[in-house]
Tab-separated table of C-alpha atoms and ligand atoms in Angstrom:
chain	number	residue	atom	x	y	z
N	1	UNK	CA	-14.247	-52.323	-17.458
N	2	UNK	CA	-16.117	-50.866	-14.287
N	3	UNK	CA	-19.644	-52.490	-13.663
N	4	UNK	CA	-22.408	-51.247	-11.491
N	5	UNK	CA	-23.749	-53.731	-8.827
N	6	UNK	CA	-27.713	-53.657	-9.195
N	7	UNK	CA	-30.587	-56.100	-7.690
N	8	UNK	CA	-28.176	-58.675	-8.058
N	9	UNK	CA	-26.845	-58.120	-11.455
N	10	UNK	CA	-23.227	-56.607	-12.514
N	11	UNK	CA	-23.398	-53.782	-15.256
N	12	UNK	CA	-20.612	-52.997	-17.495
N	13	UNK	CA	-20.630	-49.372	-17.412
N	14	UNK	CA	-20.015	-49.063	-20.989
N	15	UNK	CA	-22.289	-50.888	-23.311
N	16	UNK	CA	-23.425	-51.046	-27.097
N	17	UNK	CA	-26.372	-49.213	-28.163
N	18	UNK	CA	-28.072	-51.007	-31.240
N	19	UNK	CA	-31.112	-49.009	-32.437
N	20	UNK	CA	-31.178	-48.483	-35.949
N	21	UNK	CA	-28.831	-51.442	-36.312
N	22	UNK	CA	-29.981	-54.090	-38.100
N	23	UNK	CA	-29.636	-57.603	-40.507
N	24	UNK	CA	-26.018	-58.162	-41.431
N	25	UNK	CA	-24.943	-54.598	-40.183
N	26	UNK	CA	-25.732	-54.883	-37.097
N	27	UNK	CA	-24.411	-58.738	-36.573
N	28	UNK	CA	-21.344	-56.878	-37.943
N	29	UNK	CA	-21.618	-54.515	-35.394
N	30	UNK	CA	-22.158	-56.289	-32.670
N	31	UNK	CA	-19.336	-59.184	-33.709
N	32	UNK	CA	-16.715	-56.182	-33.603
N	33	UNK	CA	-17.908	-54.944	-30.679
N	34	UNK	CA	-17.815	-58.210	-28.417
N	35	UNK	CA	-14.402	-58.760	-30.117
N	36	UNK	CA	-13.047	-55.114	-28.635
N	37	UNK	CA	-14.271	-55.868	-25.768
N	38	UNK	CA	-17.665	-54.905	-25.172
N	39	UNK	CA	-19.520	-57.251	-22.656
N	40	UNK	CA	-23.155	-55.365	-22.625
N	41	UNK	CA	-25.184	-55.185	-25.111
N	42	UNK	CA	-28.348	-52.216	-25.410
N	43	UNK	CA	-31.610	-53.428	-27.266
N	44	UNK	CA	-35.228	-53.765	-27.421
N	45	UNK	CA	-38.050	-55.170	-29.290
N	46	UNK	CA	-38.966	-52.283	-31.364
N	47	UNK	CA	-34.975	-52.528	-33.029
N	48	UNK	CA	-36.270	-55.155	-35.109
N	49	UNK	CA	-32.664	-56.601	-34.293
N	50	UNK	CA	-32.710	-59.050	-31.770
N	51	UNK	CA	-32.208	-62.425	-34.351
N	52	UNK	CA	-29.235	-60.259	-35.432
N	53	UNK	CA	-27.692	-59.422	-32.071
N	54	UNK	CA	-28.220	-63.056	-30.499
N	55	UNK	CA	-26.712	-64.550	-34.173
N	56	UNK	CA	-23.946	-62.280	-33.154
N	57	UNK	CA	-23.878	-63.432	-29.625
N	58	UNK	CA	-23.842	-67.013	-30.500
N	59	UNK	CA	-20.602	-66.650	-33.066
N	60	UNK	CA	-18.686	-64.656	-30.289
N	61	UNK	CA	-17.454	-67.651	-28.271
N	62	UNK	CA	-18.106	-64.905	-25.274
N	63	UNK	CA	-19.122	-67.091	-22.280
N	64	UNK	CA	-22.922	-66.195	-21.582
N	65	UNK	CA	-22.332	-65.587	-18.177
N	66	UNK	CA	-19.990	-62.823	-19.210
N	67	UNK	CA	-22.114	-60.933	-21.365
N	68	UNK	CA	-25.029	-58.883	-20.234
N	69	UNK	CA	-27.744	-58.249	-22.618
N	70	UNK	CA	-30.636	-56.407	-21.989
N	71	UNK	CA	-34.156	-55.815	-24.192
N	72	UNK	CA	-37.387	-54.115	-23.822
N	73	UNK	CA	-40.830	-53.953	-24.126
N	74	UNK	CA	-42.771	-51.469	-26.470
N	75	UNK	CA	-45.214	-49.312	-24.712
N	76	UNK	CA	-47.920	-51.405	-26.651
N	77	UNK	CA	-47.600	-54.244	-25.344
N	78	UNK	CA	-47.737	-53.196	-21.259
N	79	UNK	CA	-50.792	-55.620	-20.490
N	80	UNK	CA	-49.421	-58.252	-18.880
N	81	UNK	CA	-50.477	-61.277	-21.602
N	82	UNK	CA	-48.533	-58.728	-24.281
N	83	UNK	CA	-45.881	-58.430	-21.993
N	84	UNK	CA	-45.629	-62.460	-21.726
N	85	UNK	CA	-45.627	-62.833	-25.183
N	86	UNK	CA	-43.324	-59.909	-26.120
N	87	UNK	CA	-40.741	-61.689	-23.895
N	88	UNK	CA	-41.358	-64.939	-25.389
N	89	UNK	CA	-40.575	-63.638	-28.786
N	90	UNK	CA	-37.561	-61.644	-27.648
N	91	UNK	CA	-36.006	-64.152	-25.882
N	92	UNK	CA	-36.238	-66.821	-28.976
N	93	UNK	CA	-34.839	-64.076	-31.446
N	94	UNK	CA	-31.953	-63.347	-29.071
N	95	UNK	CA	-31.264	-67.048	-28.876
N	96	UNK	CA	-31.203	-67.141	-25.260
N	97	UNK	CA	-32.981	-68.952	-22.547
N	98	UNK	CA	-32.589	-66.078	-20.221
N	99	UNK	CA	-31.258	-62.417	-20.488
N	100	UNK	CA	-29.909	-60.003	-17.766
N	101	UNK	CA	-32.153	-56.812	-17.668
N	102	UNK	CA	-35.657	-56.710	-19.081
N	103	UNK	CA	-36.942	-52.962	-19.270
N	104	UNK	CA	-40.397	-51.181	-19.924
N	105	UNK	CA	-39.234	-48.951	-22.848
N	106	UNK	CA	-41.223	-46.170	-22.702
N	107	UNK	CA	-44.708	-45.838	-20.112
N	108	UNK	CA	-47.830	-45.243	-21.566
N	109	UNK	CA	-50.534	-42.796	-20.372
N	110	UNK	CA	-52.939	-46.149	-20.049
N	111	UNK	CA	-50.624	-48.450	-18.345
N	112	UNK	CA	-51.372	-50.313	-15.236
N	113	UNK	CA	-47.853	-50.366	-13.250
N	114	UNK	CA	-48.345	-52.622	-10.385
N	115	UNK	CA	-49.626	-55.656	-13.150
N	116	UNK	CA	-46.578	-54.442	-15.209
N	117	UNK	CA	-44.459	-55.469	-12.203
N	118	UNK	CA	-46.336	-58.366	-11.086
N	119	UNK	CA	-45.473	-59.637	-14.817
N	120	UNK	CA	-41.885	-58.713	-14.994
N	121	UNK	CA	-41.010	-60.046	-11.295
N	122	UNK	CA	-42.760	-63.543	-12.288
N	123	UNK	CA	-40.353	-63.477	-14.985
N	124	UNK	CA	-37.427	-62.805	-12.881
N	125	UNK	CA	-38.417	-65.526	-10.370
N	126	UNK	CA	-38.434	-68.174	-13.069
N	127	UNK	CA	-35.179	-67.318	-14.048
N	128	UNK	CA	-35.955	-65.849	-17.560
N	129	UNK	CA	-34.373	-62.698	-16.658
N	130	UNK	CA	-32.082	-61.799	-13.942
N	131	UNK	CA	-33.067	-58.107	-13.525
N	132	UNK	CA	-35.728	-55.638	-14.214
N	133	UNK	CA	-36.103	-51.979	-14.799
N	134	UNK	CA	-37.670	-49.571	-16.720
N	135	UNK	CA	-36.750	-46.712	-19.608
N	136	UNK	CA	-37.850	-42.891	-19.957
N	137	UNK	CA	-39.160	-43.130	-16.321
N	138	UNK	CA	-39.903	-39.758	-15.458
N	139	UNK	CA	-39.547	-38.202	-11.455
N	140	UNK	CA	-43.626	-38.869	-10.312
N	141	UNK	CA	-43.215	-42.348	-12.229
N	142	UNK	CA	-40.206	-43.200	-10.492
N	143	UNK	CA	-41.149	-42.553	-6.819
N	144	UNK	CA	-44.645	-44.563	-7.921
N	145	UNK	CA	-42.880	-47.604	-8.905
N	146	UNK	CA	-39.876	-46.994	-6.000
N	147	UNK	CA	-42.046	-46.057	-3.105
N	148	UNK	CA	-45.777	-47.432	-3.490
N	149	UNK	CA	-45.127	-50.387	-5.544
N	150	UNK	CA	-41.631	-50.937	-3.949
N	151	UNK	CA	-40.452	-52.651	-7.851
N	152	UNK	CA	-36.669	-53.876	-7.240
N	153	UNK	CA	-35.975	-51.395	-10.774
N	154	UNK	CA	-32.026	-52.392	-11.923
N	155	UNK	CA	-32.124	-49.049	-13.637
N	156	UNK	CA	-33.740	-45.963	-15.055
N	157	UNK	CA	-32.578	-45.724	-18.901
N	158	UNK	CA	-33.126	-42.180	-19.678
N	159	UNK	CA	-31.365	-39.953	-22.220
N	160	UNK	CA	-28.760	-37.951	-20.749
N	161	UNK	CA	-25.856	-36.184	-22.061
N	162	UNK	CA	-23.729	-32.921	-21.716
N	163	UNK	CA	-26.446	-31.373	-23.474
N	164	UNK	CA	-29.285	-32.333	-21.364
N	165	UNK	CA	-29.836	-31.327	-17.784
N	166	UNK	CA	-31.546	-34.678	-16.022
N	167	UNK	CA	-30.146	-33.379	-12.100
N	168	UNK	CA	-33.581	-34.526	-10.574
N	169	UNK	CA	-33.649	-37.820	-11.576
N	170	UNK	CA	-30.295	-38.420	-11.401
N	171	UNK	CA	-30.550	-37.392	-7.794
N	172	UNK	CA	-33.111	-39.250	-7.000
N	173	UNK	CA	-32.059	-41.889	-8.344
N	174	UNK	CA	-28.390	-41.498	-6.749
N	175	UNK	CA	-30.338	-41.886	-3.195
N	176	UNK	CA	-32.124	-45.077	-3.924
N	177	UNK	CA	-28.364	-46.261	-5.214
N	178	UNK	CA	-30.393	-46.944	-8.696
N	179	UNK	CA	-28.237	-46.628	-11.726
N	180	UNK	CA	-28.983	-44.292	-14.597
N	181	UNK	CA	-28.319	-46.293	-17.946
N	182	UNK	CA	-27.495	-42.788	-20.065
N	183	UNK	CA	-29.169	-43.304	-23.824
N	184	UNK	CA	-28.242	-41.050	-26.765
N	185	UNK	CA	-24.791	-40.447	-24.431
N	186	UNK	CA	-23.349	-38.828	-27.659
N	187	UNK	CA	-26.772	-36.371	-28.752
N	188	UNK	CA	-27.063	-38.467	-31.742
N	189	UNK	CA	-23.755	-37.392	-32.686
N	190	UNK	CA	-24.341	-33.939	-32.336
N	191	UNK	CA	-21.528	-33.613	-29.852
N	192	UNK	CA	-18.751	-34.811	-32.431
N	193	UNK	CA	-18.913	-31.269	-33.626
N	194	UNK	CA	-19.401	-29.212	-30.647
N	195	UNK	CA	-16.684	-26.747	-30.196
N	196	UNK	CA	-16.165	-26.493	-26.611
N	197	UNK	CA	-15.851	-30.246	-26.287
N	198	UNK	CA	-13.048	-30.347	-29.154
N	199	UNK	CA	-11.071	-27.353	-27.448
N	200	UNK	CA	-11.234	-29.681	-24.419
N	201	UNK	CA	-10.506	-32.538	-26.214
N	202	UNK	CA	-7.628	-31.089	-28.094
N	203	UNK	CA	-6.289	-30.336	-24.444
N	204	UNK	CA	-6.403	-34.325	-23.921
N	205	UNK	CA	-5.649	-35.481	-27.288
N	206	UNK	CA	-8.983	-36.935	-27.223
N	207	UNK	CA	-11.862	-36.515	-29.554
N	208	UNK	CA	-15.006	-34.188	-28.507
N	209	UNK	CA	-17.173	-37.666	-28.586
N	210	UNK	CA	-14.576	-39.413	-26.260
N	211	UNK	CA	-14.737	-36.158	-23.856
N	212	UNK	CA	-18.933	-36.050	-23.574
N	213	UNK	CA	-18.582	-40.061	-22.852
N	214	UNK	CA	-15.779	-39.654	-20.189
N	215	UNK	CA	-17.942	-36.850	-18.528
N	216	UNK	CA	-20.791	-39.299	-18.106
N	217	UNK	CA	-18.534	-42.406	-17.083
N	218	UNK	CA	-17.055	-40.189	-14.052
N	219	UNK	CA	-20.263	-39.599	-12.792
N	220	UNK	CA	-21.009	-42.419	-9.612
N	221	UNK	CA	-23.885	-44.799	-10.779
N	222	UNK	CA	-24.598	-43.358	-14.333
N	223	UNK	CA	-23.572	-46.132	-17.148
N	224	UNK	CA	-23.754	-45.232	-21.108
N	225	UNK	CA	-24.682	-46.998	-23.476
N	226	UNK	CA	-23.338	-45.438	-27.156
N	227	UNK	CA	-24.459	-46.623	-30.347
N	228	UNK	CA	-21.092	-46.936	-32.611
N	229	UNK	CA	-21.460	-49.156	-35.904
N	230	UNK	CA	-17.760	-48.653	-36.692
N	231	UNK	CA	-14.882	-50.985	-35.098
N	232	UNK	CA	-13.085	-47.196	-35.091
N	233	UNK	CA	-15.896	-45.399	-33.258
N	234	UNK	CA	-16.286	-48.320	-30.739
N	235	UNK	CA	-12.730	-48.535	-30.056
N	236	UNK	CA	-12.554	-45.047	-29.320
N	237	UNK	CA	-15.300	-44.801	-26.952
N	238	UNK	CA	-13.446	-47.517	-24.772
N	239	UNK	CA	-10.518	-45.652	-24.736
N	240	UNK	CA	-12.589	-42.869	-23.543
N	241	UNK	CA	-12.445	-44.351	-20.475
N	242	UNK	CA	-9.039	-43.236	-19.535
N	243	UNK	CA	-9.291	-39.857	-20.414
N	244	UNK	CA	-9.114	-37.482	-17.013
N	245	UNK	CA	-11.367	-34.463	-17.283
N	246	UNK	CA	-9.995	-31.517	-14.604
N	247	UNK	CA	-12.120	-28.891	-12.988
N	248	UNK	CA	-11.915	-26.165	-16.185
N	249	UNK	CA	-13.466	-28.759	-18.343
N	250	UNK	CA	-16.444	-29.598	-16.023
N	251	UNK	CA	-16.816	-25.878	-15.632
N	252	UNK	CA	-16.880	-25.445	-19.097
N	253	UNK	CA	-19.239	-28.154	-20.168
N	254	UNK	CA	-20.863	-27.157	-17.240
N	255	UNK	CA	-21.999	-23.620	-19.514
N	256	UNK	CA	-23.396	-25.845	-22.454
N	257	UNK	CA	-26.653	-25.528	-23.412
N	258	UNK	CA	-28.915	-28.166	-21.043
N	259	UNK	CA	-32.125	-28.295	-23.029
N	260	UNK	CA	-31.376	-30.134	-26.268
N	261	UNK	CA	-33.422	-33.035	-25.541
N	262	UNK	CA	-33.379	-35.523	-28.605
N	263	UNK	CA	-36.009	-38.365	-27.731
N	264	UNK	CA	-39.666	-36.975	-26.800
N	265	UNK	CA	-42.487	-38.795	-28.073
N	266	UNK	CA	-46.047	-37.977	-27.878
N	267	UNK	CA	-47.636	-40.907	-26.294
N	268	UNK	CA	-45.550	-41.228	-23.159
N	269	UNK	CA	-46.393	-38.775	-19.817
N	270	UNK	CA	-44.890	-35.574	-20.444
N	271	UNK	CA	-40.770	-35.063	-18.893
N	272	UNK	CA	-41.626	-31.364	-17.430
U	1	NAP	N1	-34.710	-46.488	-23.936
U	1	NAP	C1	-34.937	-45.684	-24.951
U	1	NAP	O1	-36.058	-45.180	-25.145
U	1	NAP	C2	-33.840	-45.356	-25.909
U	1	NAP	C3	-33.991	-44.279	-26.791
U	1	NAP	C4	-32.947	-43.995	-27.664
U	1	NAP	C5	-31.789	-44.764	-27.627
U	1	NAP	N2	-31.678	-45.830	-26.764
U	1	NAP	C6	-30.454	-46.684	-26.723
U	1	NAP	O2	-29.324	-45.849	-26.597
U	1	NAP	C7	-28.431	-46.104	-27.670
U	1	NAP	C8	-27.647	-44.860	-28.004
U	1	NAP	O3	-28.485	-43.807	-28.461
U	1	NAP	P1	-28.477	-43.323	-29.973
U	1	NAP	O4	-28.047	-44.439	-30.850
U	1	NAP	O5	-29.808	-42.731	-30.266
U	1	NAP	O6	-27.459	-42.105	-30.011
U	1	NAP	P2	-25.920	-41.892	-29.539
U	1	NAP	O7	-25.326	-43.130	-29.029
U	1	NAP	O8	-25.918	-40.676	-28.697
U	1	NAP	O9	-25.224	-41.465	-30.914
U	1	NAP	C9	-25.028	-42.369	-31.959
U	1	NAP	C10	-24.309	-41.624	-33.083
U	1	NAP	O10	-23.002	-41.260	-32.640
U	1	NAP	C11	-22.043	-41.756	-33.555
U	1	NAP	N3	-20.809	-42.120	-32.816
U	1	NAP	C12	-20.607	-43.185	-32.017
U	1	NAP	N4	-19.381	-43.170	-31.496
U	1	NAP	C13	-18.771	-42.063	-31.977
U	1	NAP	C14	-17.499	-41.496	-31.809
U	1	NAP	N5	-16.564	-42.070	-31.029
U	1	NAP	N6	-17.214	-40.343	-32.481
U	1	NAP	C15	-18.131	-39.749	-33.274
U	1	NAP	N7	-19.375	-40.231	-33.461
U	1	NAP	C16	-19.695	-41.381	-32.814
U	1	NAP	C17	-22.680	-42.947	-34.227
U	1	NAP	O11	-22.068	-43.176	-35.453
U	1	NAP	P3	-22.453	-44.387	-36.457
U	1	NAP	O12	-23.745	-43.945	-37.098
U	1	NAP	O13	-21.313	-44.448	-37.421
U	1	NAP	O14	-22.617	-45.619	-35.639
U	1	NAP	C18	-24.124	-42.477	-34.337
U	1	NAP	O15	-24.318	-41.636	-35.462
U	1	NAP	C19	-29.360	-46.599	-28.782
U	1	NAP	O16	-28.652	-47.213	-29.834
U	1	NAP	C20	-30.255	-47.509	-28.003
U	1	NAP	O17	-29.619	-48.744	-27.718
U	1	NAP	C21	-32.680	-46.110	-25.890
């Protein structure tokens, strides 16, 4: 497995998303996947499925300092004693005493960024987690926390997928060498059933989930993070990895539609 090298952390460019995931399921889930293989591990707070994941974690015999797991905070809990005691809570769920990423899920319109930071690099310095970064940054958010507050951000976790043009961030973040942690990499699912990607998968003997995965993976500093509950679906979007799109796919995926955004909630600053 390829990682990305970030603020002093190493990012298996594949991981397991885990929203919606939860109790014995998602234990289930997440035992499968560390036993395929998987060595990062996508969740947050609002889950409700930390206890799960870290009971998971704890039966995998997978040595800690080979696993990267990150969480999040909810965007109601950005003041910084909320932020303290979201971490707290997270951390003792996940049976951990540290993890590798911390994010701010989503901003909020009232949020105070350089007290966000001040609280998340305090955490880093004592060692409670190794990295920091945030989620559903948009471009003017970005350059705030990049250029004025000069935050060491690990990542941007943003949806992306081969139905969703994000070419200014991605940019953007491609010249600060930040990576782009791609959420909803498969549309939900939708692109199981799209039928460009199955003509190209046919072509590869691949499935049309496998070829929207690969197309993120071979992008330079973009990791995914798919959310599989099957040992059959996980599997598969490992061996995704050694699928080799050529130039007629990328031109062809290239013509999808770019505007099927699935994640847009009303309390966070607007995308556009
Ligand atoms: N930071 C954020 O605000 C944010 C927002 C959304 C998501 N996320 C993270 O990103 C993760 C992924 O996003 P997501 O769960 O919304 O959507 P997703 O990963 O794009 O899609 C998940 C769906 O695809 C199916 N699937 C997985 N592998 C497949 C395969 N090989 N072939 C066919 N179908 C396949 C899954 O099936 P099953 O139902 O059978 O598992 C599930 O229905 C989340 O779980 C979460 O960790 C973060």
């Amino acid at each position: 497995m390829e990682h990305l090298q970030t603020q002093g952390i190493s990012l298996p460019r594949l991981g397991l998303g885990t929203f919606r995931m939860q109790g014995d399921a998602c234990r289930a889930a997440v035992e499968s996947a560390l036993a395929l293989g998987y060595r990062h591990i996508d969740t947050a707070e609002m889950y409700g499925n930390e206890e799960a994941i870290g009971a998971a974690i704890a039966g995998s015999g997978v040595a800690r300092k080979d696993l990267h797991v990150t969480t999040k905070v909810w965007h109601e809990n950005l003041a910084p004693d909320a932020i303290r005691r979201a971490f707290d809570a997270s951390l003792k769920k996940l049976g951990l005493d540290h993890v590798d990423l911390y994010l701010v899920h989503w901003p909020s319109k009232a949020m105070n960024l350089p007290a966000i930071f001040e609280t998340l690099l305090k955490l880093r310095q004592d060692g409670r987690t190794r990295a920091i970064g945030v989620a559903n940054f948009n471009l003017a958010l970005l350059k705030t926390a990049v250029e004025e507050i000069k935050a060491p951000i690990a990542c941007n976790q943003i949806e992306y997928h081969v139905m969703l043009d994000q070419t200014p961030v991605r940019r953007y973040l491609a010249a600060k060498a930040i990576p782009l942690v791609a959420y909803c990499p498969l549309a939900q699912g939708k692109v199981a059933s799209d039928p460009t990607l199955l003509t190209i998968g046919r072509k590869h003997g691949a499935s049309a989930a496998q070829v929207a995965l690969k197309w993120l993976l071979d992008q330079d500093g973009v990791a995914a993070i798919p959310k599989a509950s099957r040992p059959e679906s996980q599997q598969a979007n490992l061996d995704a990895l050694h699928i080799g799109l050529d130039d007629e796919d990328l031109k062809a995926i290239a013509l999808l539609p770019k505007d099927k955004r699935c994640v847009n909630p009303g309390f966070a600053p607007a995308w556009d």
